[in-house]
Short mmCIF file of C-alpha atoms and ligand atoms in Angstrom, two decimals:
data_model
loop_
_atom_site.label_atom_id
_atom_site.label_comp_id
_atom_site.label_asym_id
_atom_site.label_seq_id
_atom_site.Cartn_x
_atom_site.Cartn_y
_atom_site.Cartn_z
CA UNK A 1 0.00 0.00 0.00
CA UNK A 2 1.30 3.36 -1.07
CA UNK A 3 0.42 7.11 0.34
CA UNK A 4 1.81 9.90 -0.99
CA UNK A 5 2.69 13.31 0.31
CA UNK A 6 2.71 16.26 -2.13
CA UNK A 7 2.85 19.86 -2.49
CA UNK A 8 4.83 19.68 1.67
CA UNK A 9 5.65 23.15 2.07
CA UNK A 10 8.97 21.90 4.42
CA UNK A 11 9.86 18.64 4.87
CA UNK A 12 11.67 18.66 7.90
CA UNK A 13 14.49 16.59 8.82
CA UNK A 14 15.72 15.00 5.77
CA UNK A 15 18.54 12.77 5.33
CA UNK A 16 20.23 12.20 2.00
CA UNK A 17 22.73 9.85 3.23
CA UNK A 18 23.28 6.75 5.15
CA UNK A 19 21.61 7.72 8.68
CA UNK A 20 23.63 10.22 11.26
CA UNK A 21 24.58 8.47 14.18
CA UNK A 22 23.99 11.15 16.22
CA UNK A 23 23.89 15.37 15.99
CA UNK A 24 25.62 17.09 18.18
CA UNK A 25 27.40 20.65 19.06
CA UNK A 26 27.15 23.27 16.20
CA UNK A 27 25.51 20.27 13.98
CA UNK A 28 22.59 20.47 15.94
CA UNK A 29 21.63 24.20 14.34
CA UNK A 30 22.02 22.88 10.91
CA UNK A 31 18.26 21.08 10.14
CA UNK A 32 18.63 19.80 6.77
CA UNK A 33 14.83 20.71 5.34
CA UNK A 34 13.45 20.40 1.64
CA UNK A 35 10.81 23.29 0.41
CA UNK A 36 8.37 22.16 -1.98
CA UNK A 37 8.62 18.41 -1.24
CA UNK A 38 6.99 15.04 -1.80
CA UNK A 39 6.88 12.03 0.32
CA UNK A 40 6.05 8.71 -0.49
CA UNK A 41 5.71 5.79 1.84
CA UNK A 42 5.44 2.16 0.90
CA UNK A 43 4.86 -1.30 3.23
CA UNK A 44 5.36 0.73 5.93
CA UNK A 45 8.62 2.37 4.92
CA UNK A 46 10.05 5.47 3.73
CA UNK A 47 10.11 5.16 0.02
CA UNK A 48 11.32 8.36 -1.72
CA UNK A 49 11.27 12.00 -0.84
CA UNK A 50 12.58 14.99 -3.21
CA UNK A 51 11.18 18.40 -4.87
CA UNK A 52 7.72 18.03 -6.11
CA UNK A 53 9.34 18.68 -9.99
CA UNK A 54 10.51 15.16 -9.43
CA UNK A 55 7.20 13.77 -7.89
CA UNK A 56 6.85 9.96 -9.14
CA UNK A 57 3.53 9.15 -10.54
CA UNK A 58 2.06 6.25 -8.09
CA UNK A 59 -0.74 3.51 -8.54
CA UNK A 60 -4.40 4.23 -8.56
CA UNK A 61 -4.61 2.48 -5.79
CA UNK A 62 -2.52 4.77 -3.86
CA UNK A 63 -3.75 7.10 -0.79
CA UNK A 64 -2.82 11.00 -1.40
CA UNK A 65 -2.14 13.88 0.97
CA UNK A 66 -1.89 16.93 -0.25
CA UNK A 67 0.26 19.00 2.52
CA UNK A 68 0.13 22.21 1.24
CA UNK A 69 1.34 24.82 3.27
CA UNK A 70 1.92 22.34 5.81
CA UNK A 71 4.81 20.78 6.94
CA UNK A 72 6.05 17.23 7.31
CA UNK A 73 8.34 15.78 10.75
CA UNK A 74 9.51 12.56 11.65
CA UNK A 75 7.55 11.51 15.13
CA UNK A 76 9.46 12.58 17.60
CA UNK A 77 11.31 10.17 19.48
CA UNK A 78 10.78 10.36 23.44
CA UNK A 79 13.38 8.00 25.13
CA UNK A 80 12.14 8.47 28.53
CA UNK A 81 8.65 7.97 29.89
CA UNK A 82 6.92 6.31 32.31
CA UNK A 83 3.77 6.02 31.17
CA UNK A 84 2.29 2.62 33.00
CA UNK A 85 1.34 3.71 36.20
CA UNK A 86 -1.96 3.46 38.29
CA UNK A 87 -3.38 6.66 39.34
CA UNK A 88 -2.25 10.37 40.15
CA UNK A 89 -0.60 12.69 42.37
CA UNK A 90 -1.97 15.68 42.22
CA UNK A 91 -2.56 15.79 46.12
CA UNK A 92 1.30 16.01 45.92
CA UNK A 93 1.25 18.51 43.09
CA UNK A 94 -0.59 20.67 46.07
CA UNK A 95 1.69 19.99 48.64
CA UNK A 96 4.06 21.33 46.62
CA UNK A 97 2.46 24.36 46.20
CA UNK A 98 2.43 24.79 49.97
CA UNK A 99 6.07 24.97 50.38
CA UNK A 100 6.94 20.99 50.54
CA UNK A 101 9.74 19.32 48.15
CA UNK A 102 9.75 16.55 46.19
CA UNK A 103 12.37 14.64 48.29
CA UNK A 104 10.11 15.99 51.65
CA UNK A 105 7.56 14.28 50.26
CA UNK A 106 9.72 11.54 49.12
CA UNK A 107 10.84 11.24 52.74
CA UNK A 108 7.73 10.78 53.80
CA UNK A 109 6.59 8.16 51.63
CA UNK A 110 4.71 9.42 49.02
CA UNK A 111 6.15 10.38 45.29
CA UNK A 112 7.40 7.45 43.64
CA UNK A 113 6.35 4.60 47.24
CA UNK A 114 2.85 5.84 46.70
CA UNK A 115 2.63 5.09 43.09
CA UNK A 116 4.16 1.91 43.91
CA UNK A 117 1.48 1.11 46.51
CA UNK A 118 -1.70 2.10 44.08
CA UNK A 119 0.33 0.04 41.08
CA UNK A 120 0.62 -3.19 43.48
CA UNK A 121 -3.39 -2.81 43.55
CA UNK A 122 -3.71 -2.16 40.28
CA UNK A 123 -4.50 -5.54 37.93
CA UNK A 124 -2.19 -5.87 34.82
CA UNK A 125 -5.44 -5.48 32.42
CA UNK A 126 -6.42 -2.06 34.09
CA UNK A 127 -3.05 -0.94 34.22
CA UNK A 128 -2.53 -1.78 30.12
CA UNK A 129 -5.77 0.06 29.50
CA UNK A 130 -4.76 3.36 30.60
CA UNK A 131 -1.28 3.06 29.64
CA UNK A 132 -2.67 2.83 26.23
CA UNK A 133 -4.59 5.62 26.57
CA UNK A 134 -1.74 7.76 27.33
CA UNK A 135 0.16 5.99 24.11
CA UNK A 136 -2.98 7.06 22.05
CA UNK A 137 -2.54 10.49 23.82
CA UNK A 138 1.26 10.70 22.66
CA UNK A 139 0.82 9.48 19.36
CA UNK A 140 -1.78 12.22 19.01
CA UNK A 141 0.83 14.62 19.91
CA UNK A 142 3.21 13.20 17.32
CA UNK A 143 5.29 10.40 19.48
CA UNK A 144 6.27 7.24 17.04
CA UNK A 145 8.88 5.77 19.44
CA UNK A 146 8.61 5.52 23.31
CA UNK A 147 10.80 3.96 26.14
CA UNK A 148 9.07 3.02 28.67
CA UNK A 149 10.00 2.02 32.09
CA UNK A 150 8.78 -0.02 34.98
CA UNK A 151 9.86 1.06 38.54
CA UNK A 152 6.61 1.55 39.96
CA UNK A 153 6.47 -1.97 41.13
CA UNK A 154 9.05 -2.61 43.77
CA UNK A 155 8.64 -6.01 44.21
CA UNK A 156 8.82 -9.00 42.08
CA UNK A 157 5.23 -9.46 40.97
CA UNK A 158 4.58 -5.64 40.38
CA UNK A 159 7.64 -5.21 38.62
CA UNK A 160 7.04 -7.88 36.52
CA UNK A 161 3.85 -7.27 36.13
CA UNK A 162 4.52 -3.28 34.88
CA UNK A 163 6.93 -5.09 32.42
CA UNK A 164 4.37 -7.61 31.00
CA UNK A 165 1.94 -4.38 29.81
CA UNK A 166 4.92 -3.14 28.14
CA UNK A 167 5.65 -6.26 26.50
CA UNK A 168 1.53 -6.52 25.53
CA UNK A 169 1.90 -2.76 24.57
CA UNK A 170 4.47 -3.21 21.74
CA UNK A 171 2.43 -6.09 20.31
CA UNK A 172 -0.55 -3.49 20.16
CA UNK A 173 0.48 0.09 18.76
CA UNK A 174 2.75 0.97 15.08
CA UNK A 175 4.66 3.12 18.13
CA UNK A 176 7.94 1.61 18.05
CA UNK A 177 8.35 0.71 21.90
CA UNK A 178 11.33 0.18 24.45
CA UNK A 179 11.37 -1.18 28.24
CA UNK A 180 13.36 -0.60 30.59
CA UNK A 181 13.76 -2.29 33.40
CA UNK A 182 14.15 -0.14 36.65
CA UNK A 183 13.64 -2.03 39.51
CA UNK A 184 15.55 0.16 41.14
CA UNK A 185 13.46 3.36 41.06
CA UNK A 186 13.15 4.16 45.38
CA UNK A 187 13.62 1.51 48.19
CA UNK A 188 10.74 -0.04 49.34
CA UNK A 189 9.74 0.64 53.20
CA UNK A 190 9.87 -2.30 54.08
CA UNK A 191 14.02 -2.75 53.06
CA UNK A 192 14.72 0.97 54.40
CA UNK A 193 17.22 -0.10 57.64
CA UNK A 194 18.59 -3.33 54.68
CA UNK A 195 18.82 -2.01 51.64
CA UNK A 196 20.87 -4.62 50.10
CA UNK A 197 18.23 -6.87 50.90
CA UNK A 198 16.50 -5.29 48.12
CA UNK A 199 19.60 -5.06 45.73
CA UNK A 200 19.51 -8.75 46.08
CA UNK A 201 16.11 -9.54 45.48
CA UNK A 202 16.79 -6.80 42.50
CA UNK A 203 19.96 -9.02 41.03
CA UNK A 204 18.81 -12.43 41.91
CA UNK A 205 15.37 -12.72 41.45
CA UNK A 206 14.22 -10.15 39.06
CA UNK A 207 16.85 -10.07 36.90
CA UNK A 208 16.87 -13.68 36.05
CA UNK A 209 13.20 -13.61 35.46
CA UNK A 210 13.17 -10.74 33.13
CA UNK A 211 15.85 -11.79 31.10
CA UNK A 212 13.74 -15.32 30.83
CA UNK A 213 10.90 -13.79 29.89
CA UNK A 214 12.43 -11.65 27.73
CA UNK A 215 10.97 -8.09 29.35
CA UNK A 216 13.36 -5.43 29.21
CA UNK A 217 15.68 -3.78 26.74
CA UNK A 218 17.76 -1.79 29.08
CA UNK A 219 18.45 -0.97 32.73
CA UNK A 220 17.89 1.81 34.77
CA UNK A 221 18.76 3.03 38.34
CA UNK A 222 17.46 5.79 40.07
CA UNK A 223 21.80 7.21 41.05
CA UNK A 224 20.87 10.68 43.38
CA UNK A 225 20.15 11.96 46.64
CA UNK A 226 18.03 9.81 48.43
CA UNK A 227 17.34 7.43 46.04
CA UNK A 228 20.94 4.92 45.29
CA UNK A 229 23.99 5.31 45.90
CA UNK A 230 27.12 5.41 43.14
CA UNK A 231 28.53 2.21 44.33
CA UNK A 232 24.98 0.34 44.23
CA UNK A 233 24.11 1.27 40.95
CA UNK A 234 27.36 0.02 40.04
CA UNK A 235 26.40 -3.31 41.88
CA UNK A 236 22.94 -3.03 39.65
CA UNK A 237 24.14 -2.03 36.16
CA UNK A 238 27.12 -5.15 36.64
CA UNK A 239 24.85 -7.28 37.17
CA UNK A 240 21.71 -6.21 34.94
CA UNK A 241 25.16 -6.89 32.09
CA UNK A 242 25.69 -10.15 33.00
CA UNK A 243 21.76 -10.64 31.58
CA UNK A 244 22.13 -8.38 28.60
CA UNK A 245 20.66 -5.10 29.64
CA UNK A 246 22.58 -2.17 28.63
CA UNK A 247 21.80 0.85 31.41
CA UNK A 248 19.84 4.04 30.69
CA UNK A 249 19.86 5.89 33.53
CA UNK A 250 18.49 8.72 35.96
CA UNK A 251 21.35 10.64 36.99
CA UNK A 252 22.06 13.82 38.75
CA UNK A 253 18.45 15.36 39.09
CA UNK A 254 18.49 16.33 42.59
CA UNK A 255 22.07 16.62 43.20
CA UNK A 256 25.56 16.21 41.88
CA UNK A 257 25.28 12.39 42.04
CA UNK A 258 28.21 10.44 40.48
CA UNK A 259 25.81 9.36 38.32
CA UNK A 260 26.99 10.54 35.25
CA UNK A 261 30.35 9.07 35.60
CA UNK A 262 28.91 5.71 36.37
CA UNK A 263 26.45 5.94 33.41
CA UNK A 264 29.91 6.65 31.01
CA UNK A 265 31.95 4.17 32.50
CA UNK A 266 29.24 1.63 31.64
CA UNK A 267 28.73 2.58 28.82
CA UNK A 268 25.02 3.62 29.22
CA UNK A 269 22.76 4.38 26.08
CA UNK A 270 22.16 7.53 28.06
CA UNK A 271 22.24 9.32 31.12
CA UNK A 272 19.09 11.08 32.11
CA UNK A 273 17.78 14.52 33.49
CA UNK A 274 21.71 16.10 34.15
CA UNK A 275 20.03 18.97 36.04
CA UNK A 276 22.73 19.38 38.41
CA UNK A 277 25.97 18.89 36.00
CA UNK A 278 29.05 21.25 36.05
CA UNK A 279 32.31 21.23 33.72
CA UNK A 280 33.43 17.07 35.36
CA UNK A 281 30.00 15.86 34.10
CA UNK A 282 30.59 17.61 30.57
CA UNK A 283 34.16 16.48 30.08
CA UNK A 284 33.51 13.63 31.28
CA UNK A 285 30.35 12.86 28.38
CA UNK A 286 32.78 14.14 25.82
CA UNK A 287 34.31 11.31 26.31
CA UNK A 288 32.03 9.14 25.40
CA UNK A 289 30.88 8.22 21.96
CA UNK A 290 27.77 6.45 23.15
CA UNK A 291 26.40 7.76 26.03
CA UNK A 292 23.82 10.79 25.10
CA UNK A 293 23.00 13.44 27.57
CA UNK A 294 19.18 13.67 27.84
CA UNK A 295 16.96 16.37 29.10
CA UNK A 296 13.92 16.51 30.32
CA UNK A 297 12.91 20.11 30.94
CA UNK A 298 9.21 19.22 31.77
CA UNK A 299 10.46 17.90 35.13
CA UNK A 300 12.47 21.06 35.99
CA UNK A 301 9.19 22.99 35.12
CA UNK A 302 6.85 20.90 36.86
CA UNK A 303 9.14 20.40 40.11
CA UNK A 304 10.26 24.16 40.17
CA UNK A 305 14.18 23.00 40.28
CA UNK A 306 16.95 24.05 38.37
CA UNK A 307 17.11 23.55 34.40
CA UNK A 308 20.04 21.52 33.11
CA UNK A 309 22.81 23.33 31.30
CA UNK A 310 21.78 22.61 27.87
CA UNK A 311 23.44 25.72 26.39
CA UNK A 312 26.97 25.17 27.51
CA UNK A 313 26.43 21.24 26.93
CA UNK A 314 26.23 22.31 23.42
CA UNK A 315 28.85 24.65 22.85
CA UNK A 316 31.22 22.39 24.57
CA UNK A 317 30.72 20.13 21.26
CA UNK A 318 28.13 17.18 23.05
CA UNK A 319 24.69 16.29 21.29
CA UNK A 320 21.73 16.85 23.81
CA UNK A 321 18.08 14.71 23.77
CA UNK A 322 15.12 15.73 24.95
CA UNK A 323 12.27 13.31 25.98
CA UNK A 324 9.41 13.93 28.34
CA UNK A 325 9.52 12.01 31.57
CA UNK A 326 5.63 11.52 31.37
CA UNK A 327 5.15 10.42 34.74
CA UNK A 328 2.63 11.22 37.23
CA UNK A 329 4.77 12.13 40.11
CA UNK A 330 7.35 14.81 38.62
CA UNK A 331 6.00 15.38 34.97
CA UNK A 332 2.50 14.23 34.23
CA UNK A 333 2.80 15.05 30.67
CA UNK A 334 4.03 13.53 27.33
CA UNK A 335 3.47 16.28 24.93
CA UNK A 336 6.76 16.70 23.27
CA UNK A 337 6.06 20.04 21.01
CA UNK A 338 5.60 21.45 24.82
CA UNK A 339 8.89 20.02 25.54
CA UNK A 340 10.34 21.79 23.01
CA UNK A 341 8.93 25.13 23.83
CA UNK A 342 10.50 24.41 27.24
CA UNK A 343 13.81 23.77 25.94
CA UNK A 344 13.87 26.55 23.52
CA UNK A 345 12.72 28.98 26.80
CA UNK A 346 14.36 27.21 29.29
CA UNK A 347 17.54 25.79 28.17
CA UNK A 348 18.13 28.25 25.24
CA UNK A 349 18.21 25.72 22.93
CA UNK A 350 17.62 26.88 19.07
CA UNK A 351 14.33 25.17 17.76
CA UNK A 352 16.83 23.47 14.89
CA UNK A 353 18.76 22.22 18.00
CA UNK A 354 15.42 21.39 19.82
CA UNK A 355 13.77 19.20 16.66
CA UNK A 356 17.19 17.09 16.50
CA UNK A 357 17.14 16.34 19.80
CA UNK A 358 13.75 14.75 19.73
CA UNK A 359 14.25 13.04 16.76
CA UNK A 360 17.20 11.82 15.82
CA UNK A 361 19.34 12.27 18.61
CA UNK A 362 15.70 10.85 20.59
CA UNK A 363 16.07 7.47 18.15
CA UNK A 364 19.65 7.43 19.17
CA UNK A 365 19.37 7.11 22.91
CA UNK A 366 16.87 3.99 22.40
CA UNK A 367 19.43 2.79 19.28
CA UNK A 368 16.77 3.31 16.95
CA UNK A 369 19.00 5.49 14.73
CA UNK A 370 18.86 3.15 11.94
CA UNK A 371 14.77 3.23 11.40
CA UNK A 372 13.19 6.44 13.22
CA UNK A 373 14.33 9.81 13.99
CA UNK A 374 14.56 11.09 10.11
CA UNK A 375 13.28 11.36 6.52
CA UNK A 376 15.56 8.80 5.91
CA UNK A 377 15.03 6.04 2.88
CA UNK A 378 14.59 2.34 4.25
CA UNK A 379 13.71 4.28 7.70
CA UNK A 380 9.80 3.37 8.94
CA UNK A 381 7.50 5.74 7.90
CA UNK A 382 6.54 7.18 11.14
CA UNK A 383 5.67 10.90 10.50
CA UNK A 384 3.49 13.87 11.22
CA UNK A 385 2.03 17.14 9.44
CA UNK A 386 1.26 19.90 10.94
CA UNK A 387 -1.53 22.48 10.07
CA UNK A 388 0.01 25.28 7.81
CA UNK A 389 2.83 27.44 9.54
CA UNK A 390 4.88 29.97 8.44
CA UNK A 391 8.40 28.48 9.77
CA UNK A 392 9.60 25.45 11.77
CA UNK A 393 10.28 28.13 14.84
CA UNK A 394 6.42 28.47 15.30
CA UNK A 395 5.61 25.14 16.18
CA UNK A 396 7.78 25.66 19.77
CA UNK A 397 7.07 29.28 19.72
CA UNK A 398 3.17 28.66 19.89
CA UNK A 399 3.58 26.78 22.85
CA UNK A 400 -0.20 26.47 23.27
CA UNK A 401 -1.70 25.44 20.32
CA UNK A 402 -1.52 21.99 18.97
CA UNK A 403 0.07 22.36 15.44
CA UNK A 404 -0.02 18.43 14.74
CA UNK A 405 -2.97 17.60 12.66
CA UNK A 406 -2.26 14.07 11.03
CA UNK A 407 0.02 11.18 12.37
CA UNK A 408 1.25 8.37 10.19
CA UNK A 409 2.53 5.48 11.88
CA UNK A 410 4.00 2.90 9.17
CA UNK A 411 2.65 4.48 6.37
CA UNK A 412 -1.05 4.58 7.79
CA UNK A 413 -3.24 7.39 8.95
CA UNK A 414 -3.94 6.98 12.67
CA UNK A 415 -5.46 10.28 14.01
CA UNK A 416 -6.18 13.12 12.00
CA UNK A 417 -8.02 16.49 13.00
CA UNK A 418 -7.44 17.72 9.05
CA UNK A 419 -10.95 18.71 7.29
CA UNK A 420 -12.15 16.91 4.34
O1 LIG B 1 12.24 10.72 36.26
N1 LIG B 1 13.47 10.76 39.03
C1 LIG B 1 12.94 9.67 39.17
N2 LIG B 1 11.84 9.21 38.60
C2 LIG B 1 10.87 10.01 37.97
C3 LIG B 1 9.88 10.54 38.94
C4 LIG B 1 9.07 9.49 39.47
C5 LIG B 1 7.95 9.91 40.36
O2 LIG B 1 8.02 10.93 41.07
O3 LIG B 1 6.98 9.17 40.34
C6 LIG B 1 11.56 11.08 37.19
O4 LIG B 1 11.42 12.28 37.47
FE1 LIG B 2 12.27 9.46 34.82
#
């Protein structure tokens, strides 16, 4: 089956070539675009894309789009969700308001323990019902590729049972989906005064039984303040190895962690949040071809803490992601164009830099560089059009309006809000 795209005012994000690895430092400002494009997607893939002089003429039984004065993306690629969970916290979201901080209220038992507590009510065929709900929410908003991560469990059965819905999600959706295991999100109560009782149960029962079953793409530790320490994620990322699991992992968000360093040395896919980094956590990410530095500016905004220092991440030469954190404790959102806004206000990021750190540099830090993150040939033809605008800076500059009107997830119309 065959749709084209014609008459695209911008198609954004093309790639000629074999597909970037990743973008970074003064790359990222350079978004390759075509004016005046067509698109043409076959069996799910990216077909052909060029000037409309050079439009192909296609079957009769093709679908057409005409896209004019609109422009065409890749989905954007959000590498860092959490988007199974049971319930909400806005009570929290109040308490906040009143003075309290997140790791008060962490303290006390509620952020991530609470979640965990509603979740271990929560049967697996509730909790994959609205967990697709908030996919079909993403997608709506222009997400084709998601990590996802468990961590809301904190025991065997729960975290199992958060990584079963993810496994029953990716047999359900045209979003291309990752899981992550991350067991070790908070300690559970009961292991508070034995911690490594919980490490244990971590390594040698959950571990096993995910890599059995075949649940989890990656590993991911909670490494700050509060939360685990430098030398037990170590513990937990040697170990999650020994099964497979590369580590992806939340680092340096409420304090100057170690995390980063751990996440480099072992050779993490990414390192996440970075919003308390200095000049050690830079240099020491330079160093790394692999490892990308991802951002999540939602949580800054919704928790009221510092923003990570995109701009001089930049200029120092690394490439920067951005991805949303949906999550209902610390960012109950997964709308990316609003994360872009964010980091274009927030981190000073330029909207070129912004759009290649969702996409390609997004696709990247779940190794999906080869088939999402670009108008690529061969890639999967996961992309979005947006109602007319008059530049790609407008769709982060109107940080209100929702600018995505169709979303095409392997070369099929899923959700359209187009006329006619
Ligand atoms: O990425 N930082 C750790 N985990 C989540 C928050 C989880 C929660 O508060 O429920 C985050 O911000
Ligand atoms: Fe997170």
């Amino acid at each position: 089956m065959q749709l084209l795209i014609k008459n695209i005012a911008t198609l954004v994000q093309v790639e000629q070539g074999p597909p970037a690895l990743r973008i970074a430092g003064k790359n990222m400002q350079q978004l390759p675009v075509l004016e005046n494009a067509f698109l043409l997607m076959e069996s799910g893939r990216i077909t052909d894309f060029g000037p409309m002089d050079e439009c192909p003429s296609v079957s009769e039984s093709a679908s057409m789009i005409d896209a004019k004065g609109k422009m065409v993306f890749p989905c954007w690629c959000d590498s860092h969700t959490h988007l199974v969970y049971a319930g909400s916290r806005e009570q929290e979201f109040v308490y906040r308001i009143k003075g309290m901080t997140y790791e008060e209220i962490a303290r006390q038992g509620g952020g991530i323990l609470n979640s965990a507590r509603l979740l271990q009510q929560t049967p697996e065929e509730e909790l994959y019902n609205s967990a697709m709900e908030r996919l079909a929410e993403i997608t709506r908003y222009g997400t084709g590729a998601v990590e996802i991560k468990s961590g809301y469990g904190l025991s065997f059965d729960s975290e199992l049972k958060m990584l079963r819905v993810i496994k029953e999600m990716k047999k359900h959706t045209d979003v291309e989906i990752k899981a992550t295991f991350l067991g070790a999100h908070a300690i559970p109560l009961q292991y508070k005064a034995n911690r490594q009782a919980y490490i244990a149960e971590i390594i040698q029962r959950m571990l096993p039984a995910i890599a059995l079953e075949g649940l989890a793409d990656y590993i991911d530790v909670f490494c700050d303040t509060g939360f685990y320490t430098v030398a037990e994620t170590e513990q937990i990322l040697e170990a999650g190895g020994l099964f497979g699991l590369k580590p992806k992992i939340h680092a340096n968000e409420l304090a100057v962690s170690g995390g980063v360093q751990v996440g480099v040395q072992r050779g993490a896919i990414s390192v996440d949040h970075l919003e308390q980094i200095g000049q050690a956590e830079i240099d020491c990410l330079l160093g790394s071809p692999i490892t990308m530095p991802t951002l999540l500016p939602g949580t800054a905004f919704f928790l009221n803490i510092p923003y990570a220092p995109a701009r001089q991440m930049i200029d120092a030469g690394l490439p920067v992601c951005l991805a949303s954190d949906y999550n209902p404790g610390s960012t109950p959102s997964g709308r990316m164009s609003f994360v872009l806004s964010l980091a274009c206000l927030k981190l000073q990021m330029l909207p070129e830099e912004a759009i290649h750190a969702a996409t390609i540099n997004g696709a990247c830090a779940m190794e999906l560089q080869q088939t999402h993150g670009s108008i690529c040939r061969g890639k999967v033809a996961n992309v979005f059009i947006t109602k007319p605008m008059p530049s790609v800076a407008f769709l982060p500059y109107a940080f209100g309006s929702n600018l995505i009107e169709t979303v095409i997830l392997k070369g099929k119309v899923v959700e359209t809000t187009a006329k006619g």
